[in-house]
Each structure stands twice: as structure tokens, then as C-alpha cells.
N, CA, C and O atoms as a GROMACS GRO file, in nm:
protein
  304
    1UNK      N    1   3.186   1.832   2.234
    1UNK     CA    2   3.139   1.698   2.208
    1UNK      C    3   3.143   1.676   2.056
    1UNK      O    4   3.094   1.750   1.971
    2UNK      N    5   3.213   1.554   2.035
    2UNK     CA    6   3.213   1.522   1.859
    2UNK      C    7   3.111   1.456   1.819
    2UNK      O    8   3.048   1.388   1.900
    3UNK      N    9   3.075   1.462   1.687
    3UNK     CA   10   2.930   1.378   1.626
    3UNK      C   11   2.987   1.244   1.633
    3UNK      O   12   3.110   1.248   1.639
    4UNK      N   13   2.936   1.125   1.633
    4UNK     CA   14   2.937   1.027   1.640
    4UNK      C   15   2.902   0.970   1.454
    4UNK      O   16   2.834   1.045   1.384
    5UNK      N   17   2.940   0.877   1.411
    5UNK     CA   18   2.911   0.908   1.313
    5UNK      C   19   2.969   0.755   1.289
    5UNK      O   20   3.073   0.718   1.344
    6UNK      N   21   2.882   0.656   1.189
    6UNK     CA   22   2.947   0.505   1.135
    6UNK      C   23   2.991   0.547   0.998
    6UNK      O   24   2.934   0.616   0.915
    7UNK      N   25   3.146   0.466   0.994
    7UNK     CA   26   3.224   0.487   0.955
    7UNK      C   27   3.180   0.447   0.747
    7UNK      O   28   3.250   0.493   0.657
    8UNK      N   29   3.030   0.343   0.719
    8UNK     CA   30   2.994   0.306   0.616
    8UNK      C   31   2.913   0.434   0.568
    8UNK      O   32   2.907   0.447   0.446
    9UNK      N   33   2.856   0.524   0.641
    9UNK     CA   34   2.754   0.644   0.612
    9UNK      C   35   2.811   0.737   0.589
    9UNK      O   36   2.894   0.794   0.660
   10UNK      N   37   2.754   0.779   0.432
   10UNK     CA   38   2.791   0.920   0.402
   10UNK      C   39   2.750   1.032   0.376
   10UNK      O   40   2.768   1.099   0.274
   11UNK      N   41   2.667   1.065   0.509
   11UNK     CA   42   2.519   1.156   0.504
   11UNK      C   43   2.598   1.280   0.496
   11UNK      O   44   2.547   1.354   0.412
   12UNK      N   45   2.702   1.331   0.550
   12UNK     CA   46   2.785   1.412   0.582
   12UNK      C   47   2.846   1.502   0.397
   12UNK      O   48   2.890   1.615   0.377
   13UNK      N   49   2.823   1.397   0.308
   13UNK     CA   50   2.817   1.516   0.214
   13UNK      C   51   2.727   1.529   0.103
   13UNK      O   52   2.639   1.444   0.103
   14UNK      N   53   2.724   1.605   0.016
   14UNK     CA   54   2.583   1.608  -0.047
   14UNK      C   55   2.540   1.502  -0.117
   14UNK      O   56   2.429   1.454  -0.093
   15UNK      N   57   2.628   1.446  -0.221
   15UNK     CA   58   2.599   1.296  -0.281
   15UNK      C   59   2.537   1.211  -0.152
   15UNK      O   60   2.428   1.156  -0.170
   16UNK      N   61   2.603   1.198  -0.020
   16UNK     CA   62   2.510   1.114   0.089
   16UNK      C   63   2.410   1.122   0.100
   16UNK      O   64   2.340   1.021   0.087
   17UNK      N   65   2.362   1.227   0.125
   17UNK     CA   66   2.195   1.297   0.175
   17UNK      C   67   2.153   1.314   0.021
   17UNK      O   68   2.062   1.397   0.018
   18UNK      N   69   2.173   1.286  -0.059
   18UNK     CA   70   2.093   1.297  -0.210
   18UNK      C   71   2.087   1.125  -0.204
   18UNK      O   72   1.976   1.081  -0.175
   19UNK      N   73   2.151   1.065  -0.219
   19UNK     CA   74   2.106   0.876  -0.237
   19UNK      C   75   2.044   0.873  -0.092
   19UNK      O   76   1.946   0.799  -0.098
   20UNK      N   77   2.059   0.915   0.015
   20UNK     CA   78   1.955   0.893   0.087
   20UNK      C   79   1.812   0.928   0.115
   20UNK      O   80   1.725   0.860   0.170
   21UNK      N   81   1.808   1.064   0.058
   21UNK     CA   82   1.661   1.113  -0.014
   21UNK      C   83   1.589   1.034  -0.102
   21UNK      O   84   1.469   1.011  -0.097
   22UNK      N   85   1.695   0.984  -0.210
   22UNK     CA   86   1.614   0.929  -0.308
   22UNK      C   87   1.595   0.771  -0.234
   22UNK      O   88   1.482   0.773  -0.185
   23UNK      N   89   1.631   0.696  -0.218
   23UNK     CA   90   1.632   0.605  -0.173
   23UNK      C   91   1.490   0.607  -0.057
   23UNK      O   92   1.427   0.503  -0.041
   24UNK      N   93   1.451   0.736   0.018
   24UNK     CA   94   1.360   0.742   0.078
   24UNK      C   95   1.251   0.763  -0.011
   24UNK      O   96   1.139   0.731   0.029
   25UNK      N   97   1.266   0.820  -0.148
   25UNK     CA   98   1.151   0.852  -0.206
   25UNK      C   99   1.136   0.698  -0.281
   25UNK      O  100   1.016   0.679  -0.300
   26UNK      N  101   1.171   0.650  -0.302
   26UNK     CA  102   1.155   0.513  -0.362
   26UNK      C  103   1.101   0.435  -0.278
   26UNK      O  104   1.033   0.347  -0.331
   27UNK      N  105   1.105   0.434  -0.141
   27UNK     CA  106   1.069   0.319  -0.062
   27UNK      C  107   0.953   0.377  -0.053
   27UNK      O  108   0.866   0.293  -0.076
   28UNK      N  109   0.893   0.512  -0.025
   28UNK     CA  110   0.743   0.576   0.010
   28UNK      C  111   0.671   0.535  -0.150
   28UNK      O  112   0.555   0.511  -0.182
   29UNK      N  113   0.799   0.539  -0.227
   29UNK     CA  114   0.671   0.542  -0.354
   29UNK      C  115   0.627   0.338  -0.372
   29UNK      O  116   0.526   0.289  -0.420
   30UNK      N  117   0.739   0.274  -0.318
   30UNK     CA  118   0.699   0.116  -0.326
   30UNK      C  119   0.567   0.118  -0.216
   30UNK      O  120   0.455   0.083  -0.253
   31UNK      N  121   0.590   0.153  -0.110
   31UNK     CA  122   0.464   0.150   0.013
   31UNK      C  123   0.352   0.189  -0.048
   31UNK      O  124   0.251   0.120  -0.058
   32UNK      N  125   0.366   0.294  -0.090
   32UNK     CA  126   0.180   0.341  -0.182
   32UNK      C  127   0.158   0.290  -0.255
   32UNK      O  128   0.036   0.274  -0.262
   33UNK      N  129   0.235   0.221  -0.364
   33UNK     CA  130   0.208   0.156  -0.494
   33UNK      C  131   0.135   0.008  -0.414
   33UNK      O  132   0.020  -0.022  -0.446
   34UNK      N  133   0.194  -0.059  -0.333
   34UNK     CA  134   0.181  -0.182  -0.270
   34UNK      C  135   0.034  -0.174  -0.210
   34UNK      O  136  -0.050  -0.261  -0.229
   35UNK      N  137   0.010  -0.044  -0.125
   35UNK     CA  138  -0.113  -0.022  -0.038
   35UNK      C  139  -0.231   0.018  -0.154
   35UNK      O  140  -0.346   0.039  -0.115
   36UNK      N  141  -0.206   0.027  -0.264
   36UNK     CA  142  -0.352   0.080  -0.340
   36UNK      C  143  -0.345  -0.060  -0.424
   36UNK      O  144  -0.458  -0.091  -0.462
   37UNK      N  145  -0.260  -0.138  -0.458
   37UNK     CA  146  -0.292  -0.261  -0.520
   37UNK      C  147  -0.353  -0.384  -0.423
   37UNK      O  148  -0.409  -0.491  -0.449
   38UNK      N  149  -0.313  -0.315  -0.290
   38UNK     CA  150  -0.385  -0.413  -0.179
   38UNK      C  151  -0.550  -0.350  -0.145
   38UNK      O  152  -0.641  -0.404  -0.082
   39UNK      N  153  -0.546  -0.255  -0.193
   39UNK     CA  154  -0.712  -0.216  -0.171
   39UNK      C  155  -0.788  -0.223  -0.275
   39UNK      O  156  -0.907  -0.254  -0.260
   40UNK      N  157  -0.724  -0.191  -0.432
   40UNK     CA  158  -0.756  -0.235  -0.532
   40UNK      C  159  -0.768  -0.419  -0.536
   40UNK      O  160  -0.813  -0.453  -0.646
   41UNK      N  161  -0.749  -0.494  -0.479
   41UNK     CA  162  -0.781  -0.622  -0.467
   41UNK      C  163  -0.889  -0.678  -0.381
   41UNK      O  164  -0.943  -0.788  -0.390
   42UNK      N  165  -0.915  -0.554  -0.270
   42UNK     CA  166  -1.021  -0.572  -0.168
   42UNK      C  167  -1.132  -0.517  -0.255
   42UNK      O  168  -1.249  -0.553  -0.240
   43UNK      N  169  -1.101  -0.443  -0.330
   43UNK     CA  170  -1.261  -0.383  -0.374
   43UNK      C  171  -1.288  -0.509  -0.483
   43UNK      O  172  -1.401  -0.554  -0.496
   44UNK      N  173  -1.190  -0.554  -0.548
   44UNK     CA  174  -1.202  -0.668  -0.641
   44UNK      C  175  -1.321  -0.794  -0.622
   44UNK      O  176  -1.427  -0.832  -0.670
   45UNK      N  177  -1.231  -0.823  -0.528
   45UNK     CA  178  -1.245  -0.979  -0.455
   45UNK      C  179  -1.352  -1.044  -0.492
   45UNK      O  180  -1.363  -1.131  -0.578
   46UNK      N  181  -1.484  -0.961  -0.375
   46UNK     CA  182  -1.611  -0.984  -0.348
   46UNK      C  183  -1.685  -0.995  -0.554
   46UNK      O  184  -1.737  -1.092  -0.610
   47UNK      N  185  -1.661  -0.871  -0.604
   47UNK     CA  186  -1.710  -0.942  -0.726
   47UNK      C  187  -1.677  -1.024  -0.829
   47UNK      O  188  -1.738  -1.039  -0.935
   48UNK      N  189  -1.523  -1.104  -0.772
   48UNK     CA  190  -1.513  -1.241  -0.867
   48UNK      C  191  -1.567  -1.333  -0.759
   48UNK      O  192  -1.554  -1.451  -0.792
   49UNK      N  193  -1.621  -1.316  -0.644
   49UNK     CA  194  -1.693  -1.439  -0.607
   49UNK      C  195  -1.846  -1.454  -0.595
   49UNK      O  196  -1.907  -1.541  -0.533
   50UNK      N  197  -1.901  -1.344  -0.673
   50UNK     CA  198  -2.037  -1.260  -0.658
   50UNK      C  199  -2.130  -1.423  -0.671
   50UNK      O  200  -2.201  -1.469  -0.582
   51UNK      N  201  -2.108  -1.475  -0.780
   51UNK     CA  202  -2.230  -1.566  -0.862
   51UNK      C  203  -2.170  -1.663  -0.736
   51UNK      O  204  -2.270  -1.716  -0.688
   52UNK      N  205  -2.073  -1.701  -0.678
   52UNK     CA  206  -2.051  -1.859  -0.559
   52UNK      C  207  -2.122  -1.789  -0.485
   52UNK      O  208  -2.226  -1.855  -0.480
   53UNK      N  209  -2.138  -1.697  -0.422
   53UNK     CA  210  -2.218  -1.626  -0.279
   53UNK      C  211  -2.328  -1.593  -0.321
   53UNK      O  212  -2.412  -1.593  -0.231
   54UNK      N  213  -2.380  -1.553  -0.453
   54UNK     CA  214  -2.538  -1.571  -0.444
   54UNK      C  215  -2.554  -1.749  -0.427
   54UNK      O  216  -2.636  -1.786  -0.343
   55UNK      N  217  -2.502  -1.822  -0.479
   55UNK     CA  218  -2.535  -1.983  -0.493
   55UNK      C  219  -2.507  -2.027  -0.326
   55UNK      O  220  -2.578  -2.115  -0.276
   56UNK      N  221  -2.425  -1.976  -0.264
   56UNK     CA  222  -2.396  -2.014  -0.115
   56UNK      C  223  -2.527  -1.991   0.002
   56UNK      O  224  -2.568  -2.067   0.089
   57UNK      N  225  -2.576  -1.836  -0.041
   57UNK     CA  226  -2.667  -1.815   0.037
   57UNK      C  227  -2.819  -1.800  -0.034
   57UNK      O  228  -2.925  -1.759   0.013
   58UNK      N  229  -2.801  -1.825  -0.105
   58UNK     CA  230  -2.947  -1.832  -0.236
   58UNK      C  231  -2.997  -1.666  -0.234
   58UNK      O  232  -3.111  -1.621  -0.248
   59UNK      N  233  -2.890  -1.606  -0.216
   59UNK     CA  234  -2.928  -1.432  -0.214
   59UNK      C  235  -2.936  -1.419  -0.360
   59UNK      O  236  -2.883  -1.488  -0.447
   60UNK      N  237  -3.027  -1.299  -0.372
   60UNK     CA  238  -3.102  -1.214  -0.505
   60UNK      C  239  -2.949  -1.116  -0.524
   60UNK      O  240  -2.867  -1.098  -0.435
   61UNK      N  241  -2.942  -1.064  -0.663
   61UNK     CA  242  -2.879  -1.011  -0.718
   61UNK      C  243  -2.866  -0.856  -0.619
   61UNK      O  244  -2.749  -0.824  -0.595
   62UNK      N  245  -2.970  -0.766  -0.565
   62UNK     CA  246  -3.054  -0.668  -0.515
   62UNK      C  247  -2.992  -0.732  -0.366
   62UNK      O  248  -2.894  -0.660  -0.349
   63UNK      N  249  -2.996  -0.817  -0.262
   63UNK     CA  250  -2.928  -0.865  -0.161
   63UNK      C  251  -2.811  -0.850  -0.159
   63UNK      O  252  -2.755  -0.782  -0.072
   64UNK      N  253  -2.744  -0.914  -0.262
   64UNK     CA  254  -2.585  -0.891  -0.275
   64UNK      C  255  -2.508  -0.736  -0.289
   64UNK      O  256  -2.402  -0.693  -0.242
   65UNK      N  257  -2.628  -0.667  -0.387
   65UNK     CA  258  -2.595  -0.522  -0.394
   65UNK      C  259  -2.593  -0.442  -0.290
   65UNK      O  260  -2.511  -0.350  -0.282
   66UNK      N  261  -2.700  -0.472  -0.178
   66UNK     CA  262  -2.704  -0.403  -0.059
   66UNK      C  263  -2.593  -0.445   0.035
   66UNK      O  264  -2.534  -0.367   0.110
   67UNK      N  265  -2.564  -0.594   0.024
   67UNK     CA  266  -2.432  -0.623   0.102
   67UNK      C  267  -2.302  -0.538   0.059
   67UNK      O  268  -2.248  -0.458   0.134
   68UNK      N  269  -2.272  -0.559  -0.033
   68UNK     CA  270  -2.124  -0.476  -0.100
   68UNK      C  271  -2.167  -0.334  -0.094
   68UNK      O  272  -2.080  -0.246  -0.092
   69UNK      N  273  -2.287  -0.303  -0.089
   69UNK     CA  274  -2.279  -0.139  -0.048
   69UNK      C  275  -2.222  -0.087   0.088
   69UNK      O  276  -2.154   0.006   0.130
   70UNK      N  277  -2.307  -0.232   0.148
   70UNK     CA  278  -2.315  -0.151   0.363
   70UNK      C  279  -2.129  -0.187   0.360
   70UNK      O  280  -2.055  -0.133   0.443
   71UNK      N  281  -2.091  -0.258   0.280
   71UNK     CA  282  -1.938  -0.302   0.298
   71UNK      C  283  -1.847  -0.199   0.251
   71UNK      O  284  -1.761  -0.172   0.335
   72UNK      N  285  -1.841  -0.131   0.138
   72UNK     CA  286  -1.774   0.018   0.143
   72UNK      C  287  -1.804   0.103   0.242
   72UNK      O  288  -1.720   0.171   0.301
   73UNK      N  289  -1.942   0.102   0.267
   73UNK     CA  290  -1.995   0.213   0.340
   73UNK      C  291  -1.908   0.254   0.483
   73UNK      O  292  -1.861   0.360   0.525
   74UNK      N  293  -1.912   0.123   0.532
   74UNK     CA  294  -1.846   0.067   0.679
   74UNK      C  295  -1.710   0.045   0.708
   74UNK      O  296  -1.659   0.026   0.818
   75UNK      N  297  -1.652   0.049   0.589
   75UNK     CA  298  -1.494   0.027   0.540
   75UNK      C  299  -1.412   0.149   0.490
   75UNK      O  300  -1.426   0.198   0.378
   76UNK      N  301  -1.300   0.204   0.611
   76UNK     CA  302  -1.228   0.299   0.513
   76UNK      C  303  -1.198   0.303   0.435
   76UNK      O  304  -1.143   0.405   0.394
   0.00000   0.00000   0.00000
């Protein structure tokens, strides 16, 4: 039985499987970079809107602190 193989892919010699390595390490390193600037924005958020949400719910400084605590706490 012969390998099957598309005729644009050139995994088959080492330059192939080296741009396709790297090319894999680039896309894992865009995915992590992307996923910690998206959690780095979740931890953000809540305290550029700290002073509208004490004014929204007339919560104490000490209220708000206990909220954003139980909210890491509860949050992977």
C-alpha cells in the first residue's frame, strides 16, 4: 500500500516538517499570548468600573472588595 500524500505538502522532507513545526509553534505561542490578554482584561474590567457600581448599587468600598474577592475565588 502507497502513502497517500497532496501533491502542495512537503512534510516528507526535513525543510517540510521544520516550517511545519515552526509554524505550529507560532500558532500555540499566538493562542497563549491571546488567552492571557483575555484574562488579563477580565481581571481588569471590574476595576475600571469600580466607582459606576459602587454609584449603581450604593455599595461601600469593603462590599465591593468582598464582591471581587468571592469573584476570583469562584473563577478559574
Amino acid at each position: 500500500m502507497t502513502k497517500a500524500t497532496h501533491p502542495h505538502t512537503k512534510t516528507d522532507s526535513p525543510h517540510g516538517v521544520r516550517a511545519r513545526v515552526r509554524r505550529l509553534r507560532w500558532t500555540a505561542f499566538a493562542l497563549v499570548t491571546v488567552s492571557y490578554m483575555l484574562a488579563f482584561f477580565n481581571r481588569v474590567a471590574p476595576a475600571a468600573i469600580a466607582s459606576d457600581l459602587q454609584q449603581a448599587f450604593s455599595a461601600s468600598a469593603a462590599a465591593l472588595g468582598g464582591l471581587a474577592a468571592t469573584y476570583f475565588m469562584y473563577t478559574p
